[in-house]
mmCIF file of C-alpha atoms in Angstrom:
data_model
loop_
_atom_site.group_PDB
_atom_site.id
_atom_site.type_symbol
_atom_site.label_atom_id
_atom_site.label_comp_id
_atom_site.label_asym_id
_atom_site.label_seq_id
_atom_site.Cartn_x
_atom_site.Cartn_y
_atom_site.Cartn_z
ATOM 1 C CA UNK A 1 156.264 66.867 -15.280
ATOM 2 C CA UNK A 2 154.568 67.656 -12.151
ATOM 3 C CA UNK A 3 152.960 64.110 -10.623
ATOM 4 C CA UNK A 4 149.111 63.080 -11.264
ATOM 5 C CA UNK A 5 147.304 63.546 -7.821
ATOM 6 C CA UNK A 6 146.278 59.629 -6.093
ATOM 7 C CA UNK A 7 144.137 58.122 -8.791
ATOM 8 C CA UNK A 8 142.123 57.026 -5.291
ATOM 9 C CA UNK A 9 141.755 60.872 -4.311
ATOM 10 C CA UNK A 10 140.856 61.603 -7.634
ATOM 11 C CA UNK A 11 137.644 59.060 -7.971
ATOM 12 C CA UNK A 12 136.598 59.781 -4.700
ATOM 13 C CA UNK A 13 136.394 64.116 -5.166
ATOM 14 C CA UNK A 14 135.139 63.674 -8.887
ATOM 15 C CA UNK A 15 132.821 60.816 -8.643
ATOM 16 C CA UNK A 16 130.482 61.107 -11.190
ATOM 17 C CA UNK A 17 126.859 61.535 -10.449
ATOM 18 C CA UNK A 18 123.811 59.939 -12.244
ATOM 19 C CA UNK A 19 120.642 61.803 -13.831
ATOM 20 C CA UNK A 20 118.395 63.021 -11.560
ATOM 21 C CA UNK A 21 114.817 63.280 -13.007
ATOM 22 C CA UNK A 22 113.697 66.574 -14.880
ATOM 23 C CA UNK A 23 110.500 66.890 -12.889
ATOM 24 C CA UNK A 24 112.781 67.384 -9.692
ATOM 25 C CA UNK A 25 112.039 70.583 -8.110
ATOM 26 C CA UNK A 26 115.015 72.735 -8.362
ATOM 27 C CA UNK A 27 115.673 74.909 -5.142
ATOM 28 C CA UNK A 28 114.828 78.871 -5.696
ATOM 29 C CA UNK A 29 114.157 81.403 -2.754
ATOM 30 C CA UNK A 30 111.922 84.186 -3.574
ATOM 31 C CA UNK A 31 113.091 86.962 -5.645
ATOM 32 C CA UNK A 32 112.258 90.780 -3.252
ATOM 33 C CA UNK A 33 113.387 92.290 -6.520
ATOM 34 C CA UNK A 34 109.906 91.366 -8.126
ATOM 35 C CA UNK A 35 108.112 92.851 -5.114
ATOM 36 C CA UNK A 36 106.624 91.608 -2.048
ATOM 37 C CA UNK A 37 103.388 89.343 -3.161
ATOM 38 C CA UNK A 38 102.286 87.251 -0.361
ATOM 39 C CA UNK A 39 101.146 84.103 -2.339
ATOM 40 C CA UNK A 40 104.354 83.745 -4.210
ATOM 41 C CA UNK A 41 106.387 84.076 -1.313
ATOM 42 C CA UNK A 42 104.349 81.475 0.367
ATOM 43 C CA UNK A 43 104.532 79.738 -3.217
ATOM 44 C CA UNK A 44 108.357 79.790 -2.777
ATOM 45 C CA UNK A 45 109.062 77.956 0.524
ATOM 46 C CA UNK A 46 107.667 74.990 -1.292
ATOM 47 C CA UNK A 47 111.575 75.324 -3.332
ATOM 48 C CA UNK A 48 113.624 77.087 -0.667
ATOM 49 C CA UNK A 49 114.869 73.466 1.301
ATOM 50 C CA UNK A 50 115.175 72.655 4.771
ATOM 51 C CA UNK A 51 111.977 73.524 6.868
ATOM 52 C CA UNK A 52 110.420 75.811 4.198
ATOM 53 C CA UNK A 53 110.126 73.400 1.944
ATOM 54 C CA UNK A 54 107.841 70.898 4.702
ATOM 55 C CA UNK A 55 105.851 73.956 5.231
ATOM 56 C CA UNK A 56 104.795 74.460 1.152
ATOM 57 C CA UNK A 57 104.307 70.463 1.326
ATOM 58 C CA UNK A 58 101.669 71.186 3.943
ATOM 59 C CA UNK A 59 100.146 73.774 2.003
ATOM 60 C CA UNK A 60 99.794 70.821 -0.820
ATOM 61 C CA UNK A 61 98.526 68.264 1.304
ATOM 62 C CA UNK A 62 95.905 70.715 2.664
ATOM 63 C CA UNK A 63 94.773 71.674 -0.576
ATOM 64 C CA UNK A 64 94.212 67.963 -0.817
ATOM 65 C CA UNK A 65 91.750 67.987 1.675
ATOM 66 C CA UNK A 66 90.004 71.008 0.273
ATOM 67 C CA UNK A 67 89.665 69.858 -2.889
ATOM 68 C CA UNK A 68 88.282 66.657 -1.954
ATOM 69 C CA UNK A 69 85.941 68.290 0.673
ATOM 70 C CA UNK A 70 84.535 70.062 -2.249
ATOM 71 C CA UNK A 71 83.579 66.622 -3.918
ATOM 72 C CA UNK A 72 79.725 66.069 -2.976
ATOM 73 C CA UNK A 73 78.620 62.657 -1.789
ATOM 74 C CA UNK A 74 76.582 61.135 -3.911
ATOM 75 C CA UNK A 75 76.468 57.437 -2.998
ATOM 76 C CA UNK A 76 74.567 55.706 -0.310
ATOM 77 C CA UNK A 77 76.298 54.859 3.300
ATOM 78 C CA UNK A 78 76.247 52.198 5.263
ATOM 79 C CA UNK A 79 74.534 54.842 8.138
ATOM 80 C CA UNK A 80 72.261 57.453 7.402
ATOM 81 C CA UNK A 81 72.608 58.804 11.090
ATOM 82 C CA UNK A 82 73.953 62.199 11.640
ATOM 83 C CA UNK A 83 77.825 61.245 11.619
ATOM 84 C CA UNK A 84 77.561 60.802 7.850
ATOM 85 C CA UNK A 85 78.833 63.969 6.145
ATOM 86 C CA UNK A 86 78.109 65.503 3.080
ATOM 87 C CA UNK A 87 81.286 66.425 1.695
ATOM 88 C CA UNK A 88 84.032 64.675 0.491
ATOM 89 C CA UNK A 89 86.601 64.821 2.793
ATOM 90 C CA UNK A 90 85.951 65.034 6.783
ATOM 91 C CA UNK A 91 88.426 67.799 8.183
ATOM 92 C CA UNK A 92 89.764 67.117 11.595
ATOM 93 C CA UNK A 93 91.158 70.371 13.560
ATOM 94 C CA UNK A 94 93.551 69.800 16.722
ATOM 95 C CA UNK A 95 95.266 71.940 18.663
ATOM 96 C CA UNK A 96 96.797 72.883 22.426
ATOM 97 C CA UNK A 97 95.668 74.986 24.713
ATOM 98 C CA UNK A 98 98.748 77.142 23.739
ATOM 99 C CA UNK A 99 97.150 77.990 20.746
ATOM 100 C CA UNK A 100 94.339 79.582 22.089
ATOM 101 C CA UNK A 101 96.138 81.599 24.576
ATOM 102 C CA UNK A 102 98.400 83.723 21.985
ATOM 103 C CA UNK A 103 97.304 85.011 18.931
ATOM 104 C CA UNK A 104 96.827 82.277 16.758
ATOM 105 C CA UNK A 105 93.162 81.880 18.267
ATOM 106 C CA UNK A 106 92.187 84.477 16.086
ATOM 107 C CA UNK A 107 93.060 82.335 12.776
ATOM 108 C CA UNK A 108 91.416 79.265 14.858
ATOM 109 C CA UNK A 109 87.809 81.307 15.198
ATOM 110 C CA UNK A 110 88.276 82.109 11.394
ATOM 111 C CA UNK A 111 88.423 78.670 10.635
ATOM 112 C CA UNK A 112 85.397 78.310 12.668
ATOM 113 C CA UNK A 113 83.213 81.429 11.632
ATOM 114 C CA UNK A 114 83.498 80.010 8.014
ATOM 115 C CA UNK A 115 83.818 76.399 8.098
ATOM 116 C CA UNK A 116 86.391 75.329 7.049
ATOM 117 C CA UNK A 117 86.752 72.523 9.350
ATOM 118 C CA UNK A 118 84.440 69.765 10.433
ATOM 119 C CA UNK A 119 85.981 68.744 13.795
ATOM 120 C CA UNK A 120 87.817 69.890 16.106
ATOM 121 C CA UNK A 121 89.524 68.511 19.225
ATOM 122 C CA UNK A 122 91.274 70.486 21.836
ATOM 123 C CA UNK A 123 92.470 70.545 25.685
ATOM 124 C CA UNK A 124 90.397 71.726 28.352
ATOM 125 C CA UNK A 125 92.951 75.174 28.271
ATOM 126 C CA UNK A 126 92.051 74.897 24.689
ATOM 127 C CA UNK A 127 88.521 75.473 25.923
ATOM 128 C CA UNK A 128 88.446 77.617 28.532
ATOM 129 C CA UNK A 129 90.651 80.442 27.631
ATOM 130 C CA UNK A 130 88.827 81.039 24.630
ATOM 131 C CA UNK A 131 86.118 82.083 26.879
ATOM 132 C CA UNK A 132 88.474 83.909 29.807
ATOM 133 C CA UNK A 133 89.546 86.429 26.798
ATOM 134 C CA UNK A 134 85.699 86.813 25.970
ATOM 135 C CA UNK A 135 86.022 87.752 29.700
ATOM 136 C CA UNK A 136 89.219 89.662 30.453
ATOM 137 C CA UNK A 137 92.510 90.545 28.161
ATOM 138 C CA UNK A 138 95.782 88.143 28.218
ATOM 139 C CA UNK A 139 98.878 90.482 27.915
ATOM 140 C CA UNK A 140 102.710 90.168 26.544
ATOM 141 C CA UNK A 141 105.300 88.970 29.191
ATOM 142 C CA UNK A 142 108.093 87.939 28.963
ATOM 143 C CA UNK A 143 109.756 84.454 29.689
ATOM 144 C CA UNK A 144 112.454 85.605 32.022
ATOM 145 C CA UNK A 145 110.212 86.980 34.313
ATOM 146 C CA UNK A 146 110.087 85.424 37.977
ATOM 147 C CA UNK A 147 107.640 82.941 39.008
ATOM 148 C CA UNK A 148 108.018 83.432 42.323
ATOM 149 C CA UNK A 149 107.642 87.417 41.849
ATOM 150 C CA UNK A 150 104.334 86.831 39.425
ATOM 151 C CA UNK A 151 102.443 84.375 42.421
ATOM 152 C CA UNK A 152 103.105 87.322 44.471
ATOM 153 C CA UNK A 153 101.413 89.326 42.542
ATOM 154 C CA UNK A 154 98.573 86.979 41.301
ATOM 155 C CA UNK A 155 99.410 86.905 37.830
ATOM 156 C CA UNK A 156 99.979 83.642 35.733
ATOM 157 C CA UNK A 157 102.777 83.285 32.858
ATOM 158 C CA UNK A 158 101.790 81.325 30.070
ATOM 159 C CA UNK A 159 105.383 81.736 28.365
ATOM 160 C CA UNK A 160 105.852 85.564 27.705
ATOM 161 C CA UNK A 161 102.224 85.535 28.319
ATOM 162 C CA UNK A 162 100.680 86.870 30.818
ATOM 163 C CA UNK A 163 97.275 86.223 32.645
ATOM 164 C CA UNK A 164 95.916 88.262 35.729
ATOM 165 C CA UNK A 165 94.580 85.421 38.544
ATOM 166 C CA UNK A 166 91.363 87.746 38.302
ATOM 167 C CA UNK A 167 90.720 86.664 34.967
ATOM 168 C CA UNK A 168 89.842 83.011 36.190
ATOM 169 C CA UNK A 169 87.704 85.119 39.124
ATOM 170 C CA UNK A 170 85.800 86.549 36.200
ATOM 171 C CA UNK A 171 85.542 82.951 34.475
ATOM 172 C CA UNK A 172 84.176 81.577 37.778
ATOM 173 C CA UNK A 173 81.314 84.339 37.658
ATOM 174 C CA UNK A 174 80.250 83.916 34.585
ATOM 175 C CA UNK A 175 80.365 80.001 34.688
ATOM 176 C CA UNK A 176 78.485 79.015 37.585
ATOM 177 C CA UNK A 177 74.926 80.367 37.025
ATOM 178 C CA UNK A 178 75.635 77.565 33.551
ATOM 179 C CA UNK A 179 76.388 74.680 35.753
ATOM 180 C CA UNK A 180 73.622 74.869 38.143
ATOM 181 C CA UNK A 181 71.072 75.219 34.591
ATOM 182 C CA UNK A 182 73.344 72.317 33.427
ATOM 183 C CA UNK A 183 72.414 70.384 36.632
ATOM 184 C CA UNK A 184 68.614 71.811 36.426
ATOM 185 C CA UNK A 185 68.086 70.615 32.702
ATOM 186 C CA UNK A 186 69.878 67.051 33.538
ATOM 187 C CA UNK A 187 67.376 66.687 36.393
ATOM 188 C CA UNK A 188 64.168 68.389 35.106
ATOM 189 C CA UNK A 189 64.618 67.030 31.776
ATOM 190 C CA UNK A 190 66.863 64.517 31.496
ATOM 191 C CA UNK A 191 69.694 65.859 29.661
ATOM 192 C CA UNK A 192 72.382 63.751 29.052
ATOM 193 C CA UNK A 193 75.435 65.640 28.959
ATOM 194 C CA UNK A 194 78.849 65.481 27.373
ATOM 195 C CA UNK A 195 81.935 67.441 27.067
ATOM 196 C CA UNK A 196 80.905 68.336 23.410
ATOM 197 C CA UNK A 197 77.553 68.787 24.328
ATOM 198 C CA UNK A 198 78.882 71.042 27.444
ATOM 199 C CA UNK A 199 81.077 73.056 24.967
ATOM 200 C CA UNK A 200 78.474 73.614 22.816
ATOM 201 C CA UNK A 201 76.160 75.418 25.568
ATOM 202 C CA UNK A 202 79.154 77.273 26.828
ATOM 203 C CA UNK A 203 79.372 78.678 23.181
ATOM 204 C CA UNK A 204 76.163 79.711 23.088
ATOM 205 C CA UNK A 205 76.327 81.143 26.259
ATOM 206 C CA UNK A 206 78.956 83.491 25.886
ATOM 207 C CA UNK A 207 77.563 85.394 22.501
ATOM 208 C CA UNK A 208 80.280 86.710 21.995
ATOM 209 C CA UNK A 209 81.351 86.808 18.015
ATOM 210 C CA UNK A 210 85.061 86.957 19.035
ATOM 211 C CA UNK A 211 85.195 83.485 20.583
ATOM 212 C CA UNK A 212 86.125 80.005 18.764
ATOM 213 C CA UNK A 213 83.325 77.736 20.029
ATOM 214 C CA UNK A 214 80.496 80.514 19.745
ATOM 215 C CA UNK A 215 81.259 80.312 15.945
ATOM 216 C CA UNK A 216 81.350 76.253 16.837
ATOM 217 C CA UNK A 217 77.939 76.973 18.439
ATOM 218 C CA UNK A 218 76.738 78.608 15.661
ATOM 219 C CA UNK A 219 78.012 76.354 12.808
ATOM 220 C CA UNK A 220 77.104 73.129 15.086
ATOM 221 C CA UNK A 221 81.076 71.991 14.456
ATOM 222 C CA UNK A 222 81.469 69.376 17.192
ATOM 223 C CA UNK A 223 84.529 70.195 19.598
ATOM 224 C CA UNK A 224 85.131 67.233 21.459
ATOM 225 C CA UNK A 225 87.557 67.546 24.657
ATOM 226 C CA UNK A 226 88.543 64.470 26.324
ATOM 227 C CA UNK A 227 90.233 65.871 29.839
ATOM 228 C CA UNK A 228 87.586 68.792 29.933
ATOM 229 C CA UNK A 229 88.729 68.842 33.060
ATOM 230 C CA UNK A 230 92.443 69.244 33.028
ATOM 231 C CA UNK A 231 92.478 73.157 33.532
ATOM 232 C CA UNK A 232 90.122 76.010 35.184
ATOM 233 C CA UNK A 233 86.972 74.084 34.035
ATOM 234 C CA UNK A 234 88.059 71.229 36.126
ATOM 235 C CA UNK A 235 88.683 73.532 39.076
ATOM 236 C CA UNK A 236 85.219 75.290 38.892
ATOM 237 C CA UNK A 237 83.319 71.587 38.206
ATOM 238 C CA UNK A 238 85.150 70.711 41.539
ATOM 239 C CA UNK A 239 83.944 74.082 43.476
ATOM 240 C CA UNK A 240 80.458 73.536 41.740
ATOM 241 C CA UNK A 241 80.482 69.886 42.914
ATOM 242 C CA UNK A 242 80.266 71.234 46.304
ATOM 243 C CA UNK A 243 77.676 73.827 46.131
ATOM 244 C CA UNK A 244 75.163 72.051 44.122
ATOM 245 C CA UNK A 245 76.091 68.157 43.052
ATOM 246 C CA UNK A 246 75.259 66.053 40.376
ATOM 247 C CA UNK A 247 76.571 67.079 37.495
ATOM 248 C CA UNK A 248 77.342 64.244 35.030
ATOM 249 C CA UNK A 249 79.567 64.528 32.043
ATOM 250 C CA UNK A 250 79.451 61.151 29.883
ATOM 251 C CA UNK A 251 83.308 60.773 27.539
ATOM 252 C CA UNK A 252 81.811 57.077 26.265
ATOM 253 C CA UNK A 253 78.911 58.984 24.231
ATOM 254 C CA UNK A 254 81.692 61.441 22.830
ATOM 255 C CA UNK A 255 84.037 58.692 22.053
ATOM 256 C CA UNK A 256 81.523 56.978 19.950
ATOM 257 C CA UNK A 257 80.413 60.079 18.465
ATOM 258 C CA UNK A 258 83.761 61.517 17.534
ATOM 259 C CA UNK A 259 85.431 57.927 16.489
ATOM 260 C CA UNK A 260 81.636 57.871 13.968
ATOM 261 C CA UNK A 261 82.475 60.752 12.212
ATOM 262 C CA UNK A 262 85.505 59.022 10.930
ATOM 263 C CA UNK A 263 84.030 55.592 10.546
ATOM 264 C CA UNK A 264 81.063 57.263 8.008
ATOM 265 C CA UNK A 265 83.620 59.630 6.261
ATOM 266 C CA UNK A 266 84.093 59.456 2.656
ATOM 267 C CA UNK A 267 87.712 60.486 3.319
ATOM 268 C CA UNK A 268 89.299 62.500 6.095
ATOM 269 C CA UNK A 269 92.258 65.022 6.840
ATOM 270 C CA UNK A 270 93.868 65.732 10.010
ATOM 271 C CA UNK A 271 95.405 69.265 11.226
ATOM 272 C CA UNK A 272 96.928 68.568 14.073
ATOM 273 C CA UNK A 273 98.748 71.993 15.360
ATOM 274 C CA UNK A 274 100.416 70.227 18.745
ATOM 275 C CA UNK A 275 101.308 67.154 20.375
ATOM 276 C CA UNK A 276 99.766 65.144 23.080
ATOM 277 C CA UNK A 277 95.977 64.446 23.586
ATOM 278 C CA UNK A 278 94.711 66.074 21.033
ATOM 279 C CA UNK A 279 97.387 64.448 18.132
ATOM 280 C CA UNK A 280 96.473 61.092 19.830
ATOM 281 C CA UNK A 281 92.966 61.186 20.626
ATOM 282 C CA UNK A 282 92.480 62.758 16.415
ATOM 283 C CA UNK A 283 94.630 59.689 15.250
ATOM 284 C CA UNK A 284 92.844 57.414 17.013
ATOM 285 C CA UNK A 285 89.624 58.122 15.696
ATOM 286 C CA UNK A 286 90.999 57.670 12.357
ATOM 287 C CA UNK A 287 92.607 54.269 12.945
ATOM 288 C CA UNK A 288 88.403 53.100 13.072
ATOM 289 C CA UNK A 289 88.426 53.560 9.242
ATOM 290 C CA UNK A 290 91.979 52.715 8.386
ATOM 291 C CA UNK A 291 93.683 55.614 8.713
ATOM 292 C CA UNK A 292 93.167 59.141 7.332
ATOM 293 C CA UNK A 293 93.982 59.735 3.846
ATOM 294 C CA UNK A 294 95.543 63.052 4.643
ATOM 295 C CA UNK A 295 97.493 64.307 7.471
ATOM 296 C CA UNK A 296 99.450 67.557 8.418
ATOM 297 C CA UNK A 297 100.992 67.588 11.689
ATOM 298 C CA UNK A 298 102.817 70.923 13.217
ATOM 299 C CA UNK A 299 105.071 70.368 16.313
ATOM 300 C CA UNK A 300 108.360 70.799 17.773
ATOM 301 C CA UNK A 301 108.995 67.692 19.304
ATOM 302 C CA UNK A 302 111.353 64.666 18.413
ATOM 303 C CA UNK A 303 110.895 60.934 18.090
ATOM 304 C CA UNK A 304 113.831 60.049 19.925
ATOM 305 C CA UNK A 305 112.203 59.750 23.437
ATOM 306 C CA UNK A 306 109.389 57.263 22.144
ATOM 307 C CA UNK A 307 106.659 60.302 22.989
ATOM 308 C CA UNK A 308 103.291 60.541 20.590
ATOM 309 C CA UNK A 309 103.883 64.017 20.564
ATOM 310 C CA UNK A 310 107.125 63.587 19.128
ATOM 311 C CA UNK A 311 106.549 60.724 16.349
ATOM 312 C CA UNK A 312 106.825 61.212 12.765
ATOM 313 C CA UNK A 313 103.846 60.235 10.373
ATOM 314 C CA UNK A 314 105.135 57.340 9.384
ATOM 315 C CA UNK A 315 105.253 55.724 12.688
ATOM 316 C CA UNK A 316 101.359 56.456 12.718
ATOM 317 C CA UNK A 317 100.945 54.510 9.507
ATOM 318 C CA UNK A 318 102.179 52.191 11.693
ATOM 319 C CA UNK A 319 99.651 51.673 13.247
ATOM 320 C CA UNK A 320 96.910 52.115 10.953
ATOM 321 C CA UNK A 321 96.063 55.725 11.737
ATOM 322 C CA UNK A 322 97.033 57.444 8.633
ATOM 323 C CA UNK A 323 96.812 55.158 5.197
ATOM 324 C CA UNK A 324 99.306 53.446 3.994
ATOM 325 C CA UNK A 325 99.220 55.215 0.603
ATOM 326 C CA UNK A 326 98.848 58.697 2.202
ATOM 327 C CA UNK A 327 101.445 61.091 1.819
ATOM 328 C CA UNK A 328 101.811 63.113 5.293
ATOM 329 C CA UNK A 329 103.468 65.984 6.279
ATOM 330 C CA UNK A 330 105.277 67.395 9.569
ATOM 331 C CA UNK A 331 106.591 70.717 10.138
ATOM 332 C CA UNK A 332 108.268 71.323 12.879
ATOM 333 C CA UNK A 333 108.826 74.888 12.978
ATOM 334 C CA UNK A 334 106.660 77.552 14.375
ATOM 335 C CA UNK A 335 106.856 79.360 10.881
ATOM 336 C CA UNK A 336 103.224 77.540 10.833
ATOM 337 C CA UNK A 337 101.723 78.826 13.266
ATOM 338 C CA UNK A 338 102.611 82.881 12.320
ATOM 339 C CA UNK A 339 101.233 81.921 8.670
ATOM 340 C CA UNK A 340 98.075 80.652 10.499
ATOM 341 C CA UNK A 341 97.920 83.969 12.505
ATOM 342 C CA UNK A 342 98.255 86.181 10.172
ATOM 343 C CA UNK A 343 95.868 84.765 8.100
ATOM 344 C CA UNK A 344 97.962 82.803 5.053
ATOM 345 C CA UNK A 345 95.823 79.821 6.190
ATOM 346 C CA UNK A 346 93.252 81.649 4.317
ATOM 347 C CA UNK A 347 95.345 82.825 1.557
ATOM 348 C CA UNK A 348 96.127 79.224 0.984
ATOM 349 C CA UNK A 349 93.415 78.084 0.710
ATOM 350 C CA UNK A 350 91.087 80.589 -0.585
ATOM 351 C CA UNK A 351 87.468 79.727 0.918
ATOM 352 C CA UNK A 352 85.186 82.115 2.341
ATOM 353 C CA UNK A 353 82.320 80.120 3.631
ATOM 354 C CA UNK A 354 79.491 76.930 2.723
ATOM 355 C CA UNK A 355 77.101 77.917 -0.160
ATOM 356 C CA UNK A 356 75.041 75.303 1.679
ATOM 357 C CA UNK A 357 75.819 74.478 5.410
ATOM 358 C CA UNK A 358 77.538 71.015 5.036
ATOM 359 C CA UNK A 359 78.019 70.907 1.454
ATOM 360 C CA UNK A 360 80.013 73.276 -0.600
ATOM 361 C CA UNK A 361 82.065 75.501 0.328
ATOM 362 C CA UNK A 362 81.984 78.780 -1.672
ATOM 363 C CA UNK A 363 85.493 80.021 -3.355
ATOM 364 C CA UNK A 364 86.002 83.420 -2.811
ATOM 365 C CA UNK A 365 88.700 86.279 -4.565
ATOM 366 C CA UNK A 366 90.001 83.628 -6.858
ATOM 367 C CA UNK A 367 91.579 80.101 -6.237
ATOM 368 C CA UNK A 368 92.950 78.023 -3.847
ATOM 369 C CA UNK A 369 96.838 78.415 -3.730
ATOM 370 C CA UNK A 370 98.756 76.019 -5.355
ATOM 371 C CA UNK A 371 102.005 74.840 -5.466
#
């Protein structure tokens, strides 16, 4: 009779397990054999593990937001100034300037042209090349290619992007007639200027249909940019400074206005595509009401080297910036970002535009996608 294996290898390999509970998702890709339908194969990530599976989370925790945006306010607040929204849910949109150089812009101005966001916070790159493609083309690179080489030849890389110098030539054209009407209003009339209130002009200024903040402009969405002047804007403020001076950009009056439309929220979500200021300076507004009750933040980088960029919801319940009974998502993938550029951002959530400009939003070609 042939001896029993180790009684001790035995329990180890066949250790029993116990019941895990029936409502547990079970993990199922997406069957090609049914035929390609883009909502169930976004549908599907939400089973499919690893990554995937954070990405159909945020599609849950977004449709969170949108159904409580759709929830009127009925009850009286504490202001009745014009922080105080409407809807249910205050939607706050962040992202890096990277954003708005490649492709994904074009899902960004969506989200502007119809609404679908409240807020939106961005870096001064964030700003300004939005209006530099209103301008002039950005073209595909690629990342190998020589710096040295490209400075020779006055053309910026943005990764495998590419940006002629005479682009920002173009920018500088166009932008400095604004500033010295900037200055002229501030010391005619007494404007009192901000970044946000700076943005906003430059959206109305450039007309153009196929730029972000003109669609801001037009659907009076604050943008609110902190370092306005991290980037090309800073550079042609600095030229201006010296051709005609005294232009005065006030950050406290932004502050205050950005941190009250938190403050006299009924609720809030955060979409924070990036790391850095904008993640922060989004967070941070929250943390004046106690956190936001919804969060969704899309990024590649890691915890482990203490960054803000890098640190995982949780840590921002932490310190009171997301609620404590929230359930926040991060993906850290880039499959995000192609979903947003091809438009799945609006397959997912299904909404077209207001019926009424700060109160409903109107459901259009059926529902919002759930998982």
């Amino acid at each position: 009779m042939a001896p029993r294996a180790p009684s001790v290898a035995r329990a180890a390999v066949l250790k029993e397990s116990i019941a895990l509970p029936e409502d547990m998702p079970q993990i199922k890709g997406y069957d090609f054999n049914q035929g390609l339908d883009h909502k169930a194969l976004l549908q599907s990530f939400l089973t499919t593990g690893f990554q995937a599976s954070s990405f159909g989370q945020a599609v849950q925790e977004i449709n969170k937001m949108i159904e409580k945006r759709l929830e009127l306010v009925q009850e009286e607040h504490e202001s009745c100034d014009s922080h105080t929204s409407a809807s249910g849910c205050t939607i706050f949109l962040g992202y890096t300037s990277n954003l708005i150089s490649s492709g994904v812009r074009e899902s960004i101005r969506y989200l502007a042209q119809h609404r679908m966001v409240d807020v939106i916070v961005t870096t001064a790159g964030g700003i300004e090349e939005d209006f530099i493609k209103c301008l002039a083309p950005t073209y595909l690179g690629d990342f190998s290619l020589k710096g040295k080489e490209l400075r020779q030849q006055g053309i910026n890389r943005i990764g495998n992007l590419l940006v002629p110098n005479d682009n920002y030539c173009k920018f500088e054209d166009w932008l400095m007639p604004i500033l010295d009407q900037m200055v002229l209003e501030q010391k005619t009339e007494g404007t009192h200027w901000t970044p946000s209130k700076m943005i906003h002009r430059l959206g109305k200024e450039i007309n153009n249909p196929d730029s972000v903040y003109y669609w801001a402009y037009k659907n009076d969405i604050p943008v609110f940019s902190p370092a306005l002047t991290d980037g090309s804007l800073g550079d042609m403020i600095y030229f201006h400074s010296y051709k005609n001076p005294g232009l005065l950009l006030d950050i406290v009056e932004d502050i205050r206005r950005l941190n009250s439309k938190a403050v006299f929220a009924k609720s809030t979500g955060m979409i924070i595509l990036g790391g850095g200021l904008v993640k922060h300076h989004i967070a941070n507004a929250n943390l004046m009401r106690n956190g936001a009750d919804f969060a969704v933040f899309v990024n590649t980088g890691q915890e482990f080297d203490g960054s803000d960029s890098g640190a995982r919801p949780d840590e921002a319940i932490s310190w009171g910036k997301i609620r404590m009974d929230a359930s926040p998502v991060k993906n850290d993938i880039p499959v995000f970002s192609p979903a947003l550029t091809d438009g799945s951002l609006g397959d997912m959530i299904y909404f077209h535009s207001y019926k009424n400009p700060g109160l409903l939003l109107d459901i259009v070609e059926g529902e919002s996608l759930k998982i």
